[in-house]
Tab-separated table of C-alpha atoms in Angstrom:
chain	number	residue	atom	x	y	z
A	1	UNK	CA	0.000	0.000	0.000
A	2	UNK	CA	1.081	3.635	-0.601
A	3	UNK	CA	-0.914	5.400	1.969
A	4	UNK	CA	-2.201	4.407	5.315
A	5	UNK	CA	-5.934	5.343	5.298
A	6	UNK	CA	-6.197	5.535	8.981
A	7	UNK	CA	-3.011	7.572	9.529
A	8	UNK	CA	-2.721	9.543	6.927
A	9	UNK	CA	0.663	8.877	5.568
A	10	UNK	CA	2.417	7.823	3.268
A	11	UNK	CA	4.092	4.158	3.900
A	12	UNK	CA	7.742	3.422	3.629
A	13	UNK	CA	8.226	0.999	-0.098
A	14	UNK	CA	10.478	-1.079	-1.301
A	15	UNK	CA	14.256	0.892	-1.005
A	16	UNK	CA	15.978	-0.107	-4.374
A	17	UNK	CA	19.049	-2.442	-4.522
A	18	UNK	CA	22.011	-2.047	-5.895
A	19	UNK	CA	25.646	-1.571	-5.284
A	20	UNK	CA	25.603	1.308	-3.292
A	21	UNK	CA	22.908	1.170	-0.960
A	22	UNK	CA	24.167	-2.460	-0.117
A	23	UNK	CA	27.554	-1.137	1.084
A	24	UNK	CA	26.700	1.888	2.466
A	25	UNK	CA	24.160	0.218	4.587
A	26	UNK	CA	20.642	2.379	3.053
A	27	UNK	CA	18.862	-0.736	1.647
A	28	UNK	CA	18.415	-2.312	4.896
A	29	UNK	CA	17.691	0.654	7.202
A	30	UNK	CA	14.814	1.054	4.317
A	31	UNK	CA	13.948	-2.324	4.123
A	32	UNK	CA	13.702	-2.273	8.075
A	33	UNK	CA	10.664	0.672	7.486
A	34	UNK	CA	9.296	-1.212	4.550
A	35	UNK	CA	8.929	-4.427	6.217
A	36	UNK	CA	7.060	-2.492	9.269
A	37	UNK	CA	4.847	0.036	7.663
A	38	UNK	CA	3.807	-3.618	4.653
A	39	UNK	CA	3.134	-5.838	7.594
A	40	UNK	CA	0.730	-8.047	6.705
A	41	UNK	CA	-2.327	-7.429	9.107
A	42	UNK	CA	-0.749	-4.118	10.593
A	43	UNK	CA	-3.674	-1.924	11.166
A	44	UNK	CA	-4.910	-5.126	13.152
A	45	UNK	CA	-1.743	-5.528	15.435
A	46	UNK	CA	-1.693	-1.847	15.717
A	47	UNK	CA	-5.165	-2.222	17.229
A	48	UNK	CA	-4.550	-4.932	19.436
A	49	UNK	CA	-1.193	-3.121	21.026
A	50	UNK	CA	-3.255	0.016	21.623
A	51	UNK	CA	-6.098	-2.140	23.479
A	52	UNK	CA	-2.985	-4.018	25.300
A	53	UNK	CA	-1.489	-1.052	26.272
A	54	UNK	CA	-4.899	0.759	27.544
A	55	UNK	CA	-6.381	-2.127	29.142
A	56	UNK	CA	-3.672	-4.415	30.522
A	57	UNK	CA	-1.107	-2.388	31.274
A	58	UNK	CA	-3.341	0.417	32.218
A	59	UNK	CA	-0.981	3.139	30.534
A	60	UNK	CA	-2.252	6.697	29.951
A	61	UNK	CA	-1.754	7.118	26.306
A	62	UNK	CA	-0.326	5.507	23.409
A	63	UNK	CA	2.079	7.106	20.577
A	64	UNK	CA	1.062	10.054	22.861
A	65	UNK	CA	-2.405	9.911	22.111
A	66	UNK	CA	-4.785	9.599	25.118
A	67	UNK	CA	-8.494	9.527	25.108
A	68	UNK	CA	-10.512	10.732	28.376
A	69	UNK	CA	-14.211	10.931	28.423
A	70	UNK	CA	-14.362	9.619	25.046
A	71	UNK	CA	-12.493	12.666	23.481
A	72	UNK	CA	-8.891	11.334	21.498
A	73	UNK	CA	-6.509	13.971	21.949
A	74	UNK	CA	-2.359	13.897	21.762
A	75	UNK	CA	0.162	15.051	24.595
A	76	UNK	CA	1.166	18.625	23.759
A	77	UNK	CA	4.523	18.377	26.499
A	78	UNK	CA	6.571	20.191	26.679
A	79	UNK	CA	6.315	23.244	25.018
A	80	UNK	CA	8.574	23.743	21.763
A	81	UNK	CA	9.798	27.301	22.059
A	82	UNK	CA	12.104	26.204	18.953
A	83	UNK	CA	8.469	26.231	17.262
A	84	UNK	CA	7.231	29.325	18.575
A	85	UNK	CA	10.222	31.544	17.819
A	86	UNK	CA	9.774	29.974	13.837
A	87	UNK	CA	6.493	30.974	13.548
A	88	UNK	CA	7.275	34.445	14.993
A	89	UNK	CA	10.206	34.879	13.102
A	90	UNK	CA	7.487	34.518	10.492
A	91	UNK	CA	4.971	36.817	11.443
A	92	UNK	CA	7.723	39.379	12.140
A	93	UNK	CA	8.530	39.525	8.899
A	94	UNK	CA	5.067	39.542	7.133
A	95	UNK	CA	4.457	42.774	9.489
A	96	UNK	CA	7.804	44.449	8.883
A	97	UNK	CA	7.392	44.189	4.713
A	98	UNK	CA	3.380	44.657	4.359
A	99	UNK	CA	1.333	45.510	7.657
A	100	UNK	CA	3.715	48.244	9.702
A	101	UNK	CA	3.121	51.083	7.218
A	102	UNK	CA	-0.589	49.823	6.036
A	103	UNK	CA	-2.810	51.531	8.957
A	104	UNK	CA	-3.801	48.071	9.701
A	105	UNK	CA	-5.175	47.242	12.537
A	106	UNK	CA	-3.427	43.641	13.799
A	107	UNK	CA	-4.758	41.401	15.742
A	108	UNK	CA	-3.691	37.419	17.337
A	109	UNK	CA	-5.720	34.581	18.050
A	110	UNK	CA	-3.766	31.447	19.628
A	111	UNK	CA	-6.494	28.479	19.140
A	112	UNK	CA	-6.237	26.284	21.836
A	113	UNK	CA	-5.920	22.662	21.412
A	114	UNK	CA	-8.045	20.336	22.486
A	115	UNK	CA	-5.388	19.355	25.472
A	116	UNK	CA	-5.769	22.471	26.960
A	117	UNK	CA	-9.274	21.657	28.621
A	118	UNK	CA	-8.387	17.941	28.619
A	119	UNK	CA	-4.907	16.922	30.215
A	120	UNK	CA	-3.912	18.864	33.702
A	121	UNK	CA	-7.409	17.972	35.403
A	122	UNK	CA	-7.086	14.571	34.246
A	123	UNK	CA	-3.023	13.865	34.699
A	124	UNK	CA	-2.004	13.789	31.475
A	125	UNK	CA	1.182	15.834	31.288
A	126	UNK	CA	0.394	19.171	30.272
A	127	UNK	CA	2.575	22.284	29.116
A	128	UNK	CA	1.915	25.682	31.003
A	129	UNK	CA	-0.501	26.970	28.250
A	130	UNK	CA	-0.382	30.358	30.274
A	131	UNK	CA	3.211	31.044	29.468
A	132	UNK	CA	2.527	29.400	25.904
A	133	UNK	CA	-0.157	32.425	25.749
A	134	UNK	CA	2.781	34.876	27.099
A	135	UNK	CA	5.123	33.504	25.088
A	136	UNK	CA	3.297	33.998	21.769
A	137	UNK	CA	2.275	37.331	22.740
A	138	UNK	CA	5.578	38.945	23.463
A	139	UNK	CA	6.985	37.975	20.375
A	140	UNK	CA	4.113	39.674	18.677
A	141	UNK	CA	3.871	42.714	20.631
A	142	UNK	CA	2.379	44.593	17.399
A	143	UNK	CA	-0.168	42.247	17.731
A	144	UNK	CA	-3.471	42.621	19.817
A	145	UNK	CA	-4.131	39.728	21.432
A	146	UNK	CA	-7.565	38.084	21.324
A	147	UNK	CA	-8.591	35.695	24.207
A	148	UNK	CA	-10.294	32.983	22.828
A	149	UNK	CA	-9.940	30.289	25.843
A	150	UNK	CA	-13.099	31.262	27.890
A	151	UNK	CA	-15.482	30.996	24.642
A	152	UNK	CA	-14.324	27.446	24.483
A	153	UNK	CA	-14.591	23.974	25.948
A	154	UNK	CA	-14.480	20.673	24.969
A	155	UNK	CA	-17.557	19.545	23.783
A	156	UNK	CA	-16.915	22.442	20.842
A	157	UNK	CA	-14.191	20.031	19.238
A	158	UNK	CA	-14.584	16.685	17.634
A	159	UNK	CA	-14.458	13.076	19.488
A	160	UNK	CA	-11.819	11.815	17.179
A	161	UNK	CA	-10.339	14.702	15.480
A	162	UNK	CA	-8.108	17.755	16.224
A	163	UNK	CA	-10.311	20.173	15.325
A	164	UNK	CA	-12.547	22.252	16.386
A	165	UNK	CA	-16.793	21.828	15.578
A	166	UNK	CA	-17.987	24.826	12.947
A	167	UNK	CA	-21.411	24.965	14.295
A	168	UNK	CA	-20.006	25.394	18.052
A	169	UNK	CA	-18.199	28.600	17.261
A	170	UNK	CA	-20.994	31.390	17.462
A	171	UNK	CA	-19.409	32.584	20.764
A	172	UNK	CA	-15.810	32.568	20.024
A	173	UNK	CA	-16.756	34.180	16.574
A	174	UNK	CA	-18.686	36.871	18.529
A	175	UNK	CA	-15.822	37.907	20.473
A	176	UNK	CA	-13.031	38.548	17.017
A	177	UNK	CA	-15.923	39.913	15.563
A	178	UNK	CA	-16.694	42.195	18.540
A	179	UNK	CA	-12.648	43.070	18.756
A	180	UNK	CA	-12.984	44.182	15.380
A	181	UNK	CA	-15.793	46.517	15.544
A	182	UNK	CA	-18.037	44.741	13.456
A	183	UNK	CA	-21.675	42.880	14.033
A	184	UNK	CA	-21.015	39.066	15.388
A	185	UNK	CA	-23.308	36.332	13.440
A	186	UNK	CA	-26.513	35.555	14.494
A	187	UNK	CA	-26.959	31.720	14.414
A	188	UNK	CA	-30.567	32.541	13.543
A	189	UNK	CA	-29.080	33.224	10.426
A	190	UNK	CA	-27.885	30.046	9.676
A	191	UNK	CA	-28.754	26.392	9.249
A	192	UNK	CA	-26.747	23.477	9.501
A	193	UNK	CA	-26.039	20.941	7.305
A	194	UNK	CA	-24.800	17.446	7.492
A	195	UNK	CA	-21.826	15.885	5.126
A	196	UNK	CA	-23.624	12.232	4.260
A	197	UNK	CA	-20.047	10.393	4.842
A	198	UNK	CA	-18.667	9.726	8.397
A	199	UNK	CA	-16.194	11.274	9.490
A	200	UNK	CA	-13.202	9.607	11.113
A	201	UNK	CA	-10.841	12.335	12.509
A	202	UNK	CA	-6.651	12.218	12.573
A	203	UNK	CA	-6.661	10.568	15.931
A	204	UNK	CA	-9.053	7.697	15.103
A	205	UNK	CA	-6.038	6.377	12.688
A	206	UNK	CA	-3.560	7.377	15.080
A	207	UNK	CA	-5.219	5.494	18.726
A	208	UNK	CA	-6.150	2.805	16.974
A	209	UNK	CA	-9.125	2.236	19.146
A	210	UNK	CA	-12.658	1.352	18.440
A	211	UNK	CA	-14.003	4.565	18.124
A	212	UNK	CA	-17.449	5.701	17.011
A	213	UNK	CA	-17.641	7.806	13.492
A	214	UNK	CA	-18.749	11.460	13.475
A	215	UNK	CA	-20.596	13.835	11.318
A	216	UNK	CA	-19.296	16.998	9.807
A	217	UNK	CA	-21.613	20.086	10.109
A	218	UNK	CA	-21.378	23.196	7.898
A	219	UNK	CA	-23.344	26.298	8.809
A	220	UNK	CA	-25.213	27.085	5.368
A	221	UNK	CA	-26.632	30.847	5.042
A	222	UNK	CA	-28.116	33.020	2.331
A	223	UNK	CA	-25.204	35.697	2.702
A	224	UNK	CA	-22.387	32.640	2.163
A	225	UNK	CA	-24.566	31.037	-0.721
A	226	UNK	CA	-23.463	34.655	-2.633
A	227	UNK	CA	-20.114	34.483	-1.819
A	228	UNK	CA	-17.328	33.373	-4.422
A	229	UNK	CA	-14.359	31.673	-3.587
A	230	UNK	CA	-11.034	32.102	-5.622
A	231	UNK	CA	-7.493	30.816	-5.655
A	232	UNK	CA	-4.581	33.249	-6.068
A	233	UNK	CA	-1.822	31.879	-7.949
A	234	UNK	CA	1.715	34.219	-9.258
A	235	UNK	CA	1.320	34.871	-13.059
A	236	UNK	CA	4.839	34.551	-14.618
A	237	UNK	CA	4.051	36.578	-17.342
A	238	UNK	CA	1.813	39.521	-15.979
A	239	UNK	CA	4.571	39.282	-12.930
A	240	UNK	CA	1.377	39.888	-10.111
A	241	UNK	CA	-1.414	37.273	-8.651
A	242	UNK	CA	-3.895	36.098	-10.527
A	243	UNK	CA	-7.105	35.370	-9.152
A	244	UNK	CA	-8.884	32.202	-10.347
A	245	UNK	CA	-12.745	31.159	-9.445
A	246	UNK	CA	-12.610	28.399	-7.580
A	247	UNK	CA	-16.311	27.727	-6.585
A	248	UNK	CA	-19.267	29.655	-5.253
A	249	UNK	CA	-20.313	30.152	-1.359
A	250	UNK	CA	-16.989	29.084	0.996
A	251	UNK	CA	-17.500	25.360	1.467
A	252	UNK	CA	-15.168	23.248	-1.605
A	253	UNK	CA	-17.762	20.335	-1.728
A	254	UNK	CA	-15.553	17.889	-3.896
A	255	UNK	CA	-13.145	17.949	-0.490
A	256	UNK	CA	-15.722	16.393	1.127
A	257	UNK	CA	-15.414	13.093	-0.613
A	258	UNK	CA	-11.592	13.184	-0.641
A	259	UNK	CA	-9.099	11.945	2.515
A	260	UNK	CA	-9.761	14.335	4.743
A	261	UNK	CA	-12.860	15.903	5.190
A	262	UNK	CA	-12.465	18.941	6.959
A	263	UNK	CA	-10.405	20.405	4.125
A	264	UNK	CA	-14.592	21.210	2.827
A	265	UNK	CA	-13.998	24.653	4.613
A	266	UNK	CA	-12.339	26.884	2.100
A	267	UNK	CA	-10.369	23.944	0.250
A	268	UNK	CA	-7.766	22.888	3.374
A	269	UNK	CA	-4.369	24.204	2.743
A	270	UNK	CA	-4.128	26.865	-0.157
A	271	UNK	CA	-1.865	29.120	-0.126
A	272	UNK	CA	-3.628	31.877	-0.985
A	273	UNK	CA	-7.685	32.390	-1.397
A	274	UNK	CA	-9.888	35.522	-1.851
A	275	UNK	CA	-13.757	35.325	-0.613
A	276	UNK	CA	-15.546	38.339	-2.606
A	277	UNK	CA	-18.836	39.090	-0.579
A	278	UNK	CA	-21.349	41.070	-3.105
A	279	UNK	CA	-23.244	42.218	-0.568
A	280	UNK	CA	-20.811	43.572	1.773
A	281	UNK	CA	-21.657	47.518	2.616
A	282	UNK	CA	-18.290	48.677	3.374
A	283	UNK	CA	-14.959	48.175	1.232
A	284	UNK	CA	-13.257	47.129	4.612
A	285	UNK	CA	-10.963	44.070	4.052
A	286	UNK	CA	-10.200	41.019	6.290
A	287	UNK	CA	-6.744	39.270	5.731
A	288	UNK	CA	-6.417	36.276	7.659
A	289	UNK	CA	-3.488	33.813	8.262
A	290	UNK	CA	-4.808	31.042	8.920
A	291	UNK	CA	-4.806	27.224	9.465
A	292	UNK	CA	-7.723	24.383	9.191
A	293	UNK	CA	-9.068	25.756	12.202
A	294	UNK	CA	-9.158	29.269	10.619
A	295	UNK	CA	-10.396	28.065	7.529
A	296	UNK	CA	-14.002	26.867	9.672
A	297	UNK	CA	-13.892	29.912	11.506
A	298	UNK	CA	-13.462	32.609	8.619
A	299	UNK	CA	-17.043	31.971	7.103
A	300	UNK	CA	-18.467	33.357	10.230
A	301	UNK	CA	-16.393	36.268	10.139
């Protein structure tokens, strides 16, 4: 097999022989993977280890995954400040070259994972999410911050997933929208549709436990219906970005037969998208960087 379905990945395949990989020792460091990841019957031994290690030996977590009250989540100890100062190095830039002189007004959201309502109250190891917040923050000082822990909690994130639920994010939406002086959404707006196929989230591959599918939700409205979604791509040519239609309202409906599901909100990881409302009343303009959780949050912005 070339992929593992359940842990979305590509599996190690058959290293190549010859001459050199023999003597410098390659082909069987390879092989070693191959042989693992092509076991015959793996996804069953991988389920019987996790049920061994859960239930006979009684350990908290597995591949650092853990599930409490039914909700699969992984360790997020300790905290990788190597990680942080990247991704701040990164934002740093972006404001030095395009936002400092713009008259923009900048603002930071840390989402927090589902860990963070999970793990200290039920000993898991846990990393200080307080100084994670502080952290963050005083690398961005530019940036103002916008508190999204105490709109949260852990029924507003999936059983077996990551992520966080789009239909549970009317309060957290609220308060950006309220930061940024604009009207929050009114889930009387809205109504929510179901995705037909069940859902089986990153961490139902990677506990492999018997866990219960899910259903993905998207919050359906008249004002999203008449929006248009396009990718931005760099024209060689014309030497600027090129927007190209992509499909109407924000949802990308073929993602939601592919691998992974939750890529239906605003096509998963493209680089860069533009959402054209026709019926907006100002010419204000929202740039967000963003992640999967951003990309179900930013239709209800």
């Amino acid at each position: 097999q070339e992929i593992s379905e359940a842990e979305r990945r590509p599996l190690a395949q058959m290293p190549q022989v010859n001459g050199q990989t023999l003597t410098d020792g390659s082909f069987m460091k390879d092989f070693e993977k191959y042989t693992l990841d092509q076991f015959p019957l793996r996804d069953t031994f991988r389920q019987f280890k996790s049920l061994y290690h859960y239930y006979v030996m009684q350990q908290k977590d597995n591949n650092d995954i853990y599930v409490q009250d039914g909700y699969a989540a992984k360790l997020e100890y300790p905290m990788n400040l190597d990680s942080v100062k990247l991704a701040a190095l990164r934002f740093n830039t972006v404001y030095e070259r395009f936002l400092k002189e713009s008259g923009s007004k900048v603002y930071l959201a840390v989402v927090p994972d589902k860990s963070y309502y999970l793990a200290e109250e039920n000993g898991y190891l846990s990393m200080d999410y307080e100084a994670f917040f502080e952290n963050v923050q005083a690398q961005l000082p530019w940036a103002t911050p916008i508190d999204l822990t105490d709109t949260l909690s852990i029924t507003d994130y999936y059983y077996t997933d990551t992520h966080w639920r789009q239909e549970k994010l009317f309060e957290a939406a609220g308060k950006i929208c309220q930061t940024l002086g604009v009207d929050a959404p009114d889930p009387e707006d809205y109504t929510v549709e179901a995705l037909k196929r069940p859902f089986y989230g990153v961490y139902y591959g990677q506990a492999a436990l018997p866990m219960e599918p899910e259903t993905i939700y998207l919050l359906k409205s008249e004002l999203l219906e008449q929006c248009t979604t396009s990718l931005g791509e760099w024209d060689m040519k014309e030497n600027k970005v090129v927007y190209n239609k992509l499909y109407n309202s924000v949802y990308d409906m073929e993602k939601a037969e592919g691998k992974d599901m939750y890529e239906v909100y605003l096509s998963g990881s493209q680089s860069l998208l533009r959402i054209d409302n026709p019926n907006a009343n100002t010419d204000r303009e929202l740039i967000v960087f963003r992640d999967s959780f951003g990309s179900s949050m930013v239709p209800l912005l």
